[in-house]
Amino acid sequence: MGTNYGIPRATKNILFDEKLGGTIHLAVGRSYEKTGGKNDSSVHWDLICDLREGGELYADGEPIEKDGEFVGYDFR
């Protein structure tokens, strides 16, 4: 979950953009051994979804992020 609202727009650098406030990041495939990951795959694919314009994220059926903002919290 991107929480860095100080980044105003995507930079085309995945390591920065995956932290952009109001986005969600998902990595599919190989994990990084240095971080304790055990998943072995021939690929590592980072995906980012921008929730800032109408997106919603739910956990256990409850909304936790809407329109890029955490429900009930103000991180700015």
mmCIF file of C-alpha atoms in Angstrom:
data_model
loop_
_atom_site.group_PDB
_atom_site.id
_atom_site.type_symbol
_atom_site.label_atom_id
_atom_site.label_comp_id
_atom_site.label_asym_id
_atom_site.label_seq_id
_atom_site.Cartn_x
_atom_site.Cartn_y
_atom_site.Cartn_z
ATOM 1 C CA MET A 1 0.000 0.000 0.000
ATOM 2 C CA GLY A 2 1.493 3.270 -1.089
ATOM 3 C CA THR A 3 1.587 5.801 1.713
ATOM 4 C CA ASN A 4 4.038 8.395 0.380
ATOM 5 C CA TYR A 5 1.715 11.260 -0.542
ATOM 6 C CA GLY A 6 4.775 13.483 -1.043
ATOM 7 C CA ILE A 7 5.304 11.951 -4.490
ATOM 8 C CA PRO A 8 2.966 14.035 -6.691
ATOM 9 C CA ARG A 9 2.929 11.778 -9.774
ATOM 10 C CA ALA A 10 4.341 8.560 -11.178
ATOM 11 C CA THR A 11 8.028 8.728 -12.066
ATOM 12 C CA LYS A 12 8.240 5.585 -14.276
ATOM 13 C CA ASN A 13 10.611 4.141 -11.665
ATOM 14 C CA ILE A 14 8.805 1.184 -10.096
ATOM 15 C CA LEU A 15 10.777 1.411 -6.830
ATOM 16 C CA PHE A 16 9.383 4.907 -6.237
ATOM 17 C CA ASP A 17 5.982 4.472 -7.882
ATOM 18 C CA GLU A 18 5.026 1.428 -5.795
ATOM 19 C CA LYS A 19 5.117 3.712 -2.744
ATOM 20 C CA LEU A 20 3.049 6.520 -4.284
ATOM 21 C CA GLY A 21 0.250 7.516 -1.900
ATOM 22 C CA GLY A 22 -3.126 6.186 -2.992
ATOM 23 C CA THR A 23 -1.830 3.143 -4.867
ATOM 24 C CA ILE A 24 -1.609 -0.556 -4.126
ATOM 25 C CA HIS A 25 1.371 -2.680 -5.150
ATOM 26 C CA LEU A 26 1.371 -6.412 -5.854
ATOM 27 C CA ALA A 27 4.454 -8.445 -6.700
ATOM 28 C CA VAL A 28 3.933 -11.770 -8.476
ATOM 29 C CA GLY A 29 6.633 -14.415 -8.812
ATOM 30 C CA ARG A 30 10.109 -14.642 -7.343
ATOM 31 C CA SER A 31 10.636 -13.124 -3.931
ATOM 32 C CA TYR A 32 13.836 -11.530 -2.734
ATOM 33 C CA GLU A 33 15.950 -13.960 -0.683
ATOM 34 C CA LYS A 34 17.575 -11.022 1.156
ATOM 35 C CA THR A 35 14.184 -10.216 2.697
ATOM 36 C CA GLY A 36 13.498 -13.791 3.782
ATOM 37 C CA GLY A 37 11.343 -14.680 0.772
ATOM 38 C CA LYS A 38 11.108 -18.341 -0.221
ATOM 39 C CA ASN A 39 9.092 -18.195 -3.458
ATOM 40 C CA ASP A 40 11.143 -19.423 -6.431
ATOM 41 C CA SER A 41 10.101 -18.405 -9.935
ATOM 42 C CA SER A 42 11.708 -17.386 -13.215
ATOM 43 C CA VAL A 43 10.045 -13.948 -13.024
ATOM 44 C CA HIS A 44 9.305 -11.149 -10.589
ATOM 45 C CA TRP A 45 6.547 -8.864 -11.820
ATOM 46 C CA ASP A 46 5.494 -5.689 -10.001
ATOM 47 C CA LEU A 47 1.956 -4.419 -10.535
ATOM 48 C CA ILE A 48 0.601 -1.079 -9.352
ATOM 49 C CA CYS A 49 -3.048 -0.040 -9.253
ATOM 50 C CA ASP A 50 -3.929 3.617 -8.799
ATOM 51 C CA LEU A 51 -6.906 3.910 -6.435
ATOM 52 C CA ARG A 52 -6.995 7.716 -6.352
ATOM 53 C CA GLU A 53 -9.815 8.147 -8.866
ATOM 54 C CA GLY A 54 -12.594 5.850 -7.742
ATOM 55 C CA GLY A 55 -10.741 2.784 -6.486
ATOM 56 C CA GLU A 56 -11.598 0.871 -3.343
ATOM 57 C CA LEU A 57 -9.701 -1.694 -1.294
ATOM 58 C CA TYR A 58 -11.385 -4.077 1.137
ATOM 59 C CA ALA A 59 -10.088 -6.395 3.883
ATOM 60 C CA ASP A 60 -12.405 -8.923 5.506
ATOM 61 C CA GLY A 61 -15.339 -7.274 3.736
ATOM 62 C CA GLU A 62 -14.621 -3.850 5.209
ATOM 63 C CA PRO A 63 -13.391 -0.857 3.166
ATOM 64 C CA ILE A 64 -9.885 0.217 4.180
ATOM 65 C CA GLU A 65 -9.042 2.532 1.286
ATOM 66 C CA LYS A 66 -11.302 4.618 -0.947
ATOM 67 C CA ASP A 67 -10.256 7.056 -3.676
ATOM 68 C CA GLY A 68 -6.629 6.683 -2.583
ATOM 69 C CA GLU A 69 -7.300 7.626 1.051
ATOM 70 C CA PHE A 70 -7.355 5.285 4.037
ATOM 71 C CA VAL A 71 -10.832 5.132 5.553
ATOM 72 C CA GLY A 72 -10.787 6.821 8.959
ATOM 73 C CA TYR A 73 -7.171 8.059 8.760
ATOM 74 C CA ASP A 74 -5.512 11.218 7.511
ATOM 75 C CA PHE A 75 -1.880 10.557 6.524
ATOM 76 C CA ARG A 76 -1.287 13.930 4.915
#
